[in-house]
Tab-separated table of C-alpha atoms and ligand atoms in Angstrom:
chain	number	residue	atom	x	y	z
A	229	MET	CA	12.201	-8.717	-24.402
A	230	THR	CA	8.634	-7.622	-25.171
A	231	MET	CA	8.051	-5.252	-22.162
A	232	SER	CA	6.068	-2.600	-23.960
A	233	THR	CA	3.878	-0.561	-21.607
A	234	ILE	CA	0.524	0.935	-21.650
A	235	SER	CA	1.148	4.759	-22.252
A	236	ASN	CA	-2.342	6.242	-22.432
A	237	ASN	CA	-2.761	6.201	-18.524
A	238	LYS	CA	-2.456	9.340	-16.575
A	239	VAL	CA	0.940	9.325	-14.676
A	240	PRO	CA	1.801	12.182	-12.422
A	241	GLU	CA	4.753	14.448	-13.153
A	242	THR	CA	7.387	15.831	-10.883
A	243	SER	CA	5.641	19.285	-11.065
A	244	ASP	CA	2.480	17.739	-9.813
A	245	ALA	CA	4.435	16.318	-6.855
A	246	CYS	CA	5.831	19.689	-5.917
A	247	VAL	CA	2.457	21.132	-5.897
A	248	GLU	CA	0.929	18.215	-3.768
A	249	ILE	CA	3.874	18.449	-1.382
A	250	LEU	CA	3.502	22.216	-1.082
A	251	LEU	CA	-0.124	22.051	-0.595
A	252	GLY	CA	0.358	19.538	2.190
A	253	LEU	CA	3.003	21.512	3.899
A	254	THR	CA	1.157	24.746	3.743
A	255	ALA	CA	-2.246	23.352	5.100
A	256	ARG	CA	-3.465	24.113	8.475
A	257	GLN	CA	-2.691	20.598	9.444
A	258	LYS	CA	0.759	19.966	7.673
A	259	HIS	CA	0.805	16.575	6.078
A	260	ILE	CA	2.875	14.644	3.418
A	261	SER	CA	1.553	11.586	1.412
A	262	PRO	CA	2.852	8.243	2.628
A	263	LYS	CA	3.504	7.391	-0.901
A	264	TYR	CA	6.769	9.520	-0.713
A	265	PHE	CA	8.122	7.109	1.891
A	266	TYR	CA	9.153	4.761	-0.784
A	267	ASP	CA	12.370	5.852	-2.394
A	268	GLU	CA	15.115	3.242	-2.416
A	269	ARG	CA	16.228	3.908	1.172
A	270	GLY	CA	12.455	4.060	2.235
A	271	SER	CA	11.670	0.724	0.724
A	272	HIS	CA	14.657	-0.843	2.269
A	273	LEU	CA	13.680	0.597	5.649
A	274	PHE	CA	10.046	-0.908	5.069
A	275	ASP	CA	11.578	-4.274	4.348
A	276	GLN	CA	13.369	-3.954	7.765
A	277	ILE	CA	10.051	-2.876	9.381
A	278	CYS	CA	8.509	-6.165	8.175
A	279	GLN	CA	11.138	-8.148	9.903
A	280	LEU	CA	10.530	-6.482	13.334
A	281	PRO	CA	9.173	-8.642	16.080
A	282	GLU	CA	6.529	-5.957	16.861
A	283	TYR	CA	5.534	-5.439	13.337
A	284	TYR	CA	3.045	-8.464	13.107
A	285	LEU	CA	1.341	-7.457	9.927
A	286	THR	CA	3.552	-8.846	7.107
A	287	ARG	CA	4.569	-12.141	9.083
A	288	THR	CA	0.713	-12.743	9.874
A	289	GLU	CA	-0.336	-12.101	6.196
A	290	LEU	CA	2.149	-14.343	4.809
A	291	ARG	CA	1.067	-17.201	7.408
A	292	LEU	CA	-2.476	-16.698	6.103
A	293	MET	CA	-1.408	-16.884	2.618
A	294	ASP	CA	0.584	-20.204	3.200
A	295	SER	CA	-2.459	-21.782	4.934
A	296	HIS	CA	-5.128	-20.768	2.564
A	297	PHE	CA	-3.880	-20.033	-0.959
A	298	ASP	CA	-5.112	-23.519	-1.942
A	299	GLU	CA	-8.617	-22.504	-1.045
A	300	VAL	CA	-8.284	-19.249	-2.947
A	301	ALA	CA	-7.064	-21.000	-5.907
A	302	ASP	CA	-10.009	-23.186	-5.879
A	303	LEU	CA	-12.235	-19.994	-5.548
A	304	VAL	CA	-10.341	-18.230	-8.377
A	305	GLY	CA	-10.334	-21.091	-10.821
A	306	PRO	CA	-8.011	-21.431	-13.878
A	307	ARG	CA	-6.453	-18.967	-16.286
A	308	ALA	CA	-7.066	-15.814	-14.140
A	309	SER	CA	-5.427	-12.545	-14.809
A	310	VAL	CA	-3.961	-11.061	-11.596
A	311	ILE	CA	-4.020	-7.256	-11.376
A	312	GLU	CA	-1.955	-5.975	-8.550
A	313	PHE	CA	-2.667	-2.677	-7.230
A	314	GLU	CA	0.712	-1.119	-6.295
A	315	ALA	CA	3.579	-3.498	-7.510
A	316	GLY	CA	4.335	-4.517	-3.813
A	317	SER	CA	6.157	-7.463	-2.536
A	318	ASN	CA	7.788	-9.891	-4.979
A	319	ILE	CA	7.249	-12.811	-2.494
A	320	LYS	CA	3.311	-12.249	-2.248
A	321	ILE	CA	2.748	-12.272	-5.883
A	322	ARG	CA	5.037	-15.309	-6.506
A	323	LYS	CA	3.090	-17.102	-3.775
A	324	LEU	CA	-0.070	-16.424	-5.416
A	325	LEU	CA	1.121	-17.383	-8.879
A	326	ASP	CA	2.412	-20.576	-7.644
A	327	HIS	CA	-0.934	-21.700	-6.182
A	328	LEU	CA	-3.272	-20.543	-9.040
A	329	ALA	CA	-4.010	-23.006	-11.860
A	330	GLU	CA	-2.379	-21.763	-15.143
A	331	PRO	CA	-2.565	-18.197	-14.328
A	332	ALA	CA	-2.959	-16.305	-17.692
A	333	ALA	CA	-1.624	-12.886	-17.024
A	334	TYR	CA	0.101	-10.702	-14.252
A	335	VAL	CA	-0.638	-6.832	-14.472
A	336	PRO	CA	1.146	-4.927	-11.812
A	337	VAL	CA	-0.197	-1.385	-11.761
A	338	ASP	CA	1.994	1.455	-10.229
A	339	ILE	CA	3.086	5.086	-10.817
A	340	SER	CA	6.863	4.168	-10.000
A	341	GLY	CA	8.524	2.908	-13.128
A	342	ASP	CA	11.952	1.511	-12.300
A	343	TYR	CA	10.774	-0.832	-9.621
A	344	LEU	CA	7.777	-1.931	-11.770
A	345	LEU	CA	9.940	-2.783	-14.626
A	346	LYS	CA	12.694	-4.595	-12.610
A	347	GLN	CA	10.056	-6.701	-10.963
A	348	ALA	CA	8.192	-7.423	-14.141
A	349	ALA	CA	11.367	-8.611	-15.990
A	350	ALA	CA	12.307	-11.108	-13.208
A	351	LEU	CA	8.621	-12.480	-13.101
A	352	THR	CA	8.649	-12.909	-16.968
A	353	ARG	CA	11.792	-14.934	-16.658
A	354	ASP	CA	10.587	-17.216	-13.745
A	355	TYR	CA	6.835	-17.439	-15.221
A	356	PRO	CA	7.284	-17.911	-18.920
A	357	ASN	CA	3.609	-19.032	-19.372
A	358	VAL	CA	2.159	-15.928	-17.515
A	359	HIS	CA	1.698	-12.774	-19.610
A	360	VAL	CA	3.357	-10.077	-17.588
A	361	GLN	CA	2.437	-6.589	-18.637
A	362	PRO	CA	3.063	-3.720	-16.191
A	363	VAL	CA	0.681	-0.663	-16.421
A	364	PHE	CA	2.042	2.749	-15.365
A	365	ALA	CA	-0.991	4.602	-13.779
A	366	ASP	CA	-2.192	6.323	-10.869
A	367	PHE	CA	-4.629	3.484	-9.908
A	368	THR	CA	-6.920	5.801	-7.749
A	369	GLN	CA	-8.433	6.624	-11.268
A	370	PRO	CA	-9.751	4.155	-13.810
A	371	PHE	CA	-6.973	2.904	-16.166
A	372	ASP	CA	-6.835	0.892	-19.495
A	373	LEU	CA	-6.013	-2.769	-18.991
A	374	PRO	CA	-3.829	-4.532	-21.657
A	375	GLN	CA	-4.850	-7.348	-24.031
A	376	HIS	CA	-3.548	-10.831	-23.432
A	377	PRO	CA	-2.654	-13.701	-25.554
A	378	VAL	CA	-4.724	-16.018	-23.469
A	379	MET	CA	-8.082	-14.635	-22.809
A	380	PRO	CA	-8.314	-14.646	-18.977
A	381	GLU	CA	-11.420	-16.525	-17.497
A	382	ARG	CA	-11.569	-13.692	-14.850
A	383	ASN	CA	-9.811	-10.810	-13.391
A	384	LEU	CA	-8.458	-11.130	-9.894
A	385	VAL	CA	-7.563	-7.854	-8.269
A	386	PHE	CA	-4.763	-8.373	-5.643
A	387	PHE	CA	-4.272	-5.680	-2.804
A	388	PRO	CA	-2.253	-7.444	0.011
A	389	GLY	CA	-0.302	-5.848	2.882
A	390	SER	CA	-3.296	-3.546	4.260
A	391	THR	CA	-2.234	-0.658	1.928
A	392	ILE	CA	-6.138	-0.144	1.853
A	393	GLY	CA	-5.360	1.327	5.431
A	394	ASN	CA	-3.452	4.220	3.942
A	395	PHE	CA	-6.735	5.572	2.621
A	396	ALA	CA	-9.421	7.303	4.635
A	397	PRO	CA	-12.748	5.344	4.483
A	398	GLY	CA	-14.305	7.621	1.857
A	399	GLU	CA	-11.314	7.303	-0.342
A	400	ALA	CA	-11.093	3.581	0.333
A	401	VAL	CA	-14.838	3.182	-1.261
A	402	GLU	CA	-13.623	5.098	-4.117
A	403	LEU	CA	-10.578	2.920	-4.708
A	404	LEU	CA	-12.664	-0.289	-4.119
A	405	LYS	CA	-15.057	0.979	-6.740
A	406	VAL	CA	-12.170	1.319	-9.259
A	407	MET	CA	-11.047	-2.252	-8.361
A	408	ARG	CA	-14.555	-3.240	-9.055
A	409	LEU	CA	-14.578	-1.660	-12.460
A	410	GLU	CA	-11.161	-3.094	-13.367
A	411	ALA	CA	-12.103	-6.510	-12.163
A	412	ARG	CA	-15.140	-6.412	-14.583
A	413	PRO	CA	-18.256	-8.599	-14.201
A	414	GLY	CA	-17.293	-12.070	-12.978
A	415	GLY	CA	-14.080	-10.684	-11.396
A	416	ALA	CA	-12.782	-11.066	-7.857
A	417	LEU	CA	-10.851	-9.169	-5.261
A	418	LEU	CA	-8.326	-10.771	-2.643
A	419	ILE	CA	-7.318	-7.971	-0.197
A	420	GLY	CA	-5.275	-7.904	3.070
A	421	VAL	CA	-6.828	-5.775	5.784
A	422	ASP	CA	-5.320	-5.120	9.440
A	423	LEU	CA	-7.785	-5.337	12.008
A	424	ARG	CA	-8.663	-3.348	15.139
A	425	LYS	CA	-6.908	-4.687	18.390
A	426	ASN	CA	-5.461	-3.899	21.610
A	427	PRO	CA	-3.978	-0.302	21.240
A	428	GLY	CA	-0.781	-1.461	22.935
A	429	VAL	CA	-0.139	-4.002	20.311
A	430	LEU	CA	-0.662	-1.305	17.590
A	431	HIS	CA	1.588	1.135	19.501
A	432	ALA	CA	4.399	-1.205	19.678
A	433	ALA	CA	4.114	-1.924	15.892
A	434	TYR	CA	4.422	1.678	14.810
A	435	ASN	CA	6.890	2.751	17.497
A	436	ASP	CA	9.405	-0.151	17.363
A	437	SER	CA	12.014	-0.366	20.142
A	438	ARG	CA	14.781	-0.361	17.450
A	439	GLY	CA	13.836	2.877	15.936
A	440	VAL	CA	13.441	1.488	12.460
A	441	THR	CA	10.040	3.088	11.984
A	442	ALA	CA	11.338	6.395	13.161
A	443	GLU	CA	14.008	6.250	10.525
A	444	PHE	CA	11.402	5.245	7.882
A	445	ASN	CA	9.263	8.190	8.913
A	446	LEU	CA	12.225	10.712	9.098
A	447	ASN	CA	13.467	9.545	5.604
A	448	VAL	CA	10.634	11.396	3.911
A	449	LEU	CA	12.271	14.571	5.077
A	450	ARG	CA	15.452	13.472	3.521
A	451	ARG	CA	13.686	12.712	0.441
A	452	LEU	CA	12.284	16.200	0.263
A	453	ASN	CA	15.795	17.460	0.775
A	454	THR	CA	17.220	15.512	-2.138
A	455	GLU	CA	14.418	15.440	-4.547
A	456	PHE	CA	12.608	18.720	-3.888
A	457	ASP	CA	15.523	21.192	-2.914
A	458	GLY	CA	14.677	20.956	0.755
A	459	ASN	CA	16.776	21.914	3.789
A	460	PHE	CA	15.231	19.931	6.605
A	461	ASP	CA	17.412	19.173	9.550
A	462	LEU	CA	16.433	15.811	10.726
A	463	ALA	CA	17.672	16.261	14.092
A	464	ASN	CA	15.098	18.847	14.481
A	465	PHE	CA	12.333	16.441	14.000
A	466	SER	CA	11.149	13.343	16.134
A	467	HIS	CA	8.875	10.340	15.256
A	468	LEU	CA	5.762	9.423	17.069
A	469	ALA	CA	2.839	7.055	16.028
A	470	ILE	CA	-0.266	7.468	17.999
A	471	TYR	CA	-3.395	5.229	17.777
A	472	ASP	CA	-6.720	7.047	17.598
A	473	GLU	CA	-9.193	4.431	18.978
A	474	SER	CA	-12.442	5.909	18.066
A	475	ARG	CA	-11.311	6.411	14.337
A	476	GLY	CA	-9.512	3.260	14.447
A	477	ARG	CA	-6.390	4.706	12.907
A	478	ILE	CA	-2.566	4.904	13.414
A	479	GLU	CA	-1.328	8.548	12.850
A	480	MET	CA	2.287	8.830	12.037
A	481	ARG	CA	3.711	12.127	12.955
A	482	LEU	CA	7.071	14.070	12.626
A	483	ILE	CA	7.195	16.540	15.476
A	484	SER	CA	9.124	19.789	15.141
A	485	GLN	CA	11.447	19.979	18.152
A	486	LYS	CA	11.511	23.742	18.132
A	487	ALA	CA	10.082	26.784	16.161
A	488	GLN	CA	11.879	26.713	12.763
A	489	ARG	CA	11.680	27.710	9.255
A	490	VAL	CA	12.553	25.292	6.463
A	491	ILE	CA	12.782	25.788	2.573
A	492	VAL	CA	11.166	23.191	0.229
A	493	ALA	CA	10.743	23.484	-3.546
A	494	GLY	CA	11.456	27.347	-3.175
A	495	GLN	CA	9.048	27.822	-0.554
A	496	GLU	CA	9.531	28.845	3.200
A	497	ILE	CA	7.520	26.631	5.437
A	498	SER	CA	7.546	27.772	9.290
A	499	LEU	CA	6.828	25.234	11.984
A	500	ALA	CA	5.966	26.033	15.614
A	501	ALA	CA	7.606	24.063	18.549
A	502	ASN	CA	5.901	20.915	18.913
A	503	GLU	CA	3.779	21.319	15.670
A	504	PHE	CA	3.666	18.166	13.697
A	505	ILE	CA	3.409	16.955	10.205
A	506	ILE	CA	1.198	13.929	9.570
A	507	THR	CA	2.940	11.526	7.270
A	508	GLU	CA	0.436	8.620	7.320
A	509	TYR	CA	-2.654	7.181	8.498
A	510	SER	CA	-3.081	3.481	8.774
A	511	TYR	CA	-6.683	2.557	9.257
A	512	LYS	CA	-7.661	-0.745	10.985
A	513	TYR	CA	-10.992	-2.320	10.507
A	514	SER	CA	-13.413	-4.692	12.243
A	515	LEU	CA	-14.462	-7.558	9.904
A	516	ASP	CA	-17.852	-6.132	9.699
A	517	GLY	CA	-16.643	-2.642	9.146
A	518	PHE	CA	-14.572	-3.827	6.290
A	519	GLY	CA	-17.345	-5.905	4.898
A	520	ALA	CA	-19.910	-2.959	4.958
A	521	LEU	CA	-17.192	-0.810	3.195
A	522	ALA	CA	-16.696	-3.277	0.302
A	523	ARG	CA	-20.448	-3.774	-0.244
A	524	SER	CA	-20.922	-0.078	-0.486
A	525	ALA	CA	-18.438	-0.192	-3.346
A	526	GLY	CA	-20.388	-2.890	-5.125
A	527	TRP	CA	-18.287	-6.043	-3.811
A	528	LYS	CA	-19.988	-9.166	-2.367
A	529	PRO	CA	-17.865	-10.721	0.537
A	530	GLU	CA	-17.477	-14.453	-0.032
A	531	ARG	CA	-14.777	-15.603	2.220
A	532	ILE	CA	-12.705	-14.284	5.166
A	533	TRP	CA	-9.477	-15.872	6.710
A	534	VAL	CA	-8.153	-14.633	10.060
A	535	ASP	CA	-5.097	-15.662	12.247
A	536	GLU	CA	-5.586	-17.084	15.615
A	537	ASN	CA	-4.984	-13.814	17.415
A	538	ASN	CA	-7.527	-11.937	15.198
A	539	PHE	CA	-4.664	-9.631	14.182
A	540	PHE	CA	-4.911	-9.655	10.346
A	541	SER	CA	-7.553	-10.430	7.609
A	542	MET	CA	-7.427	-11.668	4.037
A	543	HIS	CA	-10.804	-11.200	2.255
A	544	TYR	CA	-12.090	-12.691	-0.990
A	545	LEU	CA	-14.928	-10.864	-2.692
A	546	THR	CA	-16.670	-10.977	-6.018
A	547	VAL	CA	-18.227	-8.366	-8.194
A	548	CYS	CA	-21.919	-8.073	-7.485
B	56	AVJ	C1	2.481	-0.519	4.051
B	56	AVJ	C2	0.772	0.926	4.666
B	56	AVJ	C3	0.561	-1.279	5.243
B	56	AVJ	O1	0.362	1.156	7.354
B	56	AVJ	O2	1.440	-0.532	8.337
B	56	AVJ	C4	4.706	0.482	8.341
B	56	AVJ	C5	3.213	1.099	6.337
B	56	AVJ	N1	4.083	2.542	8.144
B	56	AVJ	N2	5.029	1.103	9.449
B	56	AVJ	C6	1.379	0.221	7.411
B	56	AVJ	C7	4.087	1.335	7.606
B	56	AVJ	C8	4.630	2.453	9.350
B	56	AVJ	C9	2.198	0.094	6.366
B	56	AVJ	N3	1.514	-0.149	4.983
C-alpha cells in the first residue's frame, strides 16, 4: 500500500502538549483545550453524544447533506480534491465522495496519526479512483499539500460538524484564512456551522439527561491521569455547560467540588471549592454573523442551506 505521508509539516510533540496543559491549568482562568477530549474513549463517547435525542447537531447536518449534496456536487464540479480539516466522521466524507463527480483526491489533515491512517486505508480500499493522501499537520498553520496523479480541477476544503465553533471568532478568522490559502485560487469551502437559538435547546444539548456529555467532559481528566501522570479524582469534579447568550457560546466546565490539590505532569495545581476548568467553547453563529466572519477571511459566500428549525447551517463559499 502506498500510504506515504507528508513529513515536512509541523506536528506537535508530547512535551509541547505538557507545556500547553500546564499553561492552561496554571492560568488565572484554568482551561484545557477541547482537542484533548478525543482519545479512544473520548471519541467513543462523542459518537454516543451524536446519538442523543438532545444533541441535534450531527443528525441535522446529516439530513442537510442528504438533501443538498446533489446541489453541492453541481457547484463543485468534477475532479475536485477534497481537503478535510480534522479527519472527522467517516460517514460524512463518504457521503460527500459518493455525490461528487469523479473526485480526484481526498486529503485528510490531522495531528493524530493512528486514526488518520486507519481511516485513510479504509477509504483507499473503497474508493480506488480517489487518491487518498493523509497529511499530518497542525492545520491552524499553513501546511504543504501533496501532489496527485490526476490534477484536481479545484480544491474543496471540507469542515463539517461545526468544529469551527471551538475557535474564538478571532482564531476562527485565522483558521478560515489558512483554509483559503490551502484551497488556492478557484477553490471552495464547505463548512457546517451551528446556529444561535433558544438557550433551552442549547442547554439540553450540552447537559443531556443521560449524562453522556458529563462523562465525555470528565474523560479529559482521566486522560490527564493516564497520559500526563495526573492524579485527578473524577468524583471530585462535576460537569456543567452554560450558554453565554451575549457571546453566543456554550462553555463546558469541570467544577471542583471542594478545595483540592492535584498533581499533573509533575506540577501541583490547587483548586478552590467551586472553581472551574473550562474545557471547551462552542460558538454559535447567526447566518449573517458567520457570513461576515468568512468574508473578512477572504471567502465569498455562495450558498447556505438551513434545516426547517433554523438549528444548523451548511455554507458553500469560494475563494475571492
Ligand atoms: C465537535 C466541537 C462540534 O461543540 O458541539 C459535543 C463537541 N462538546 N458536546 C460541539 C461537543 C460537547 C462538539 N463539536
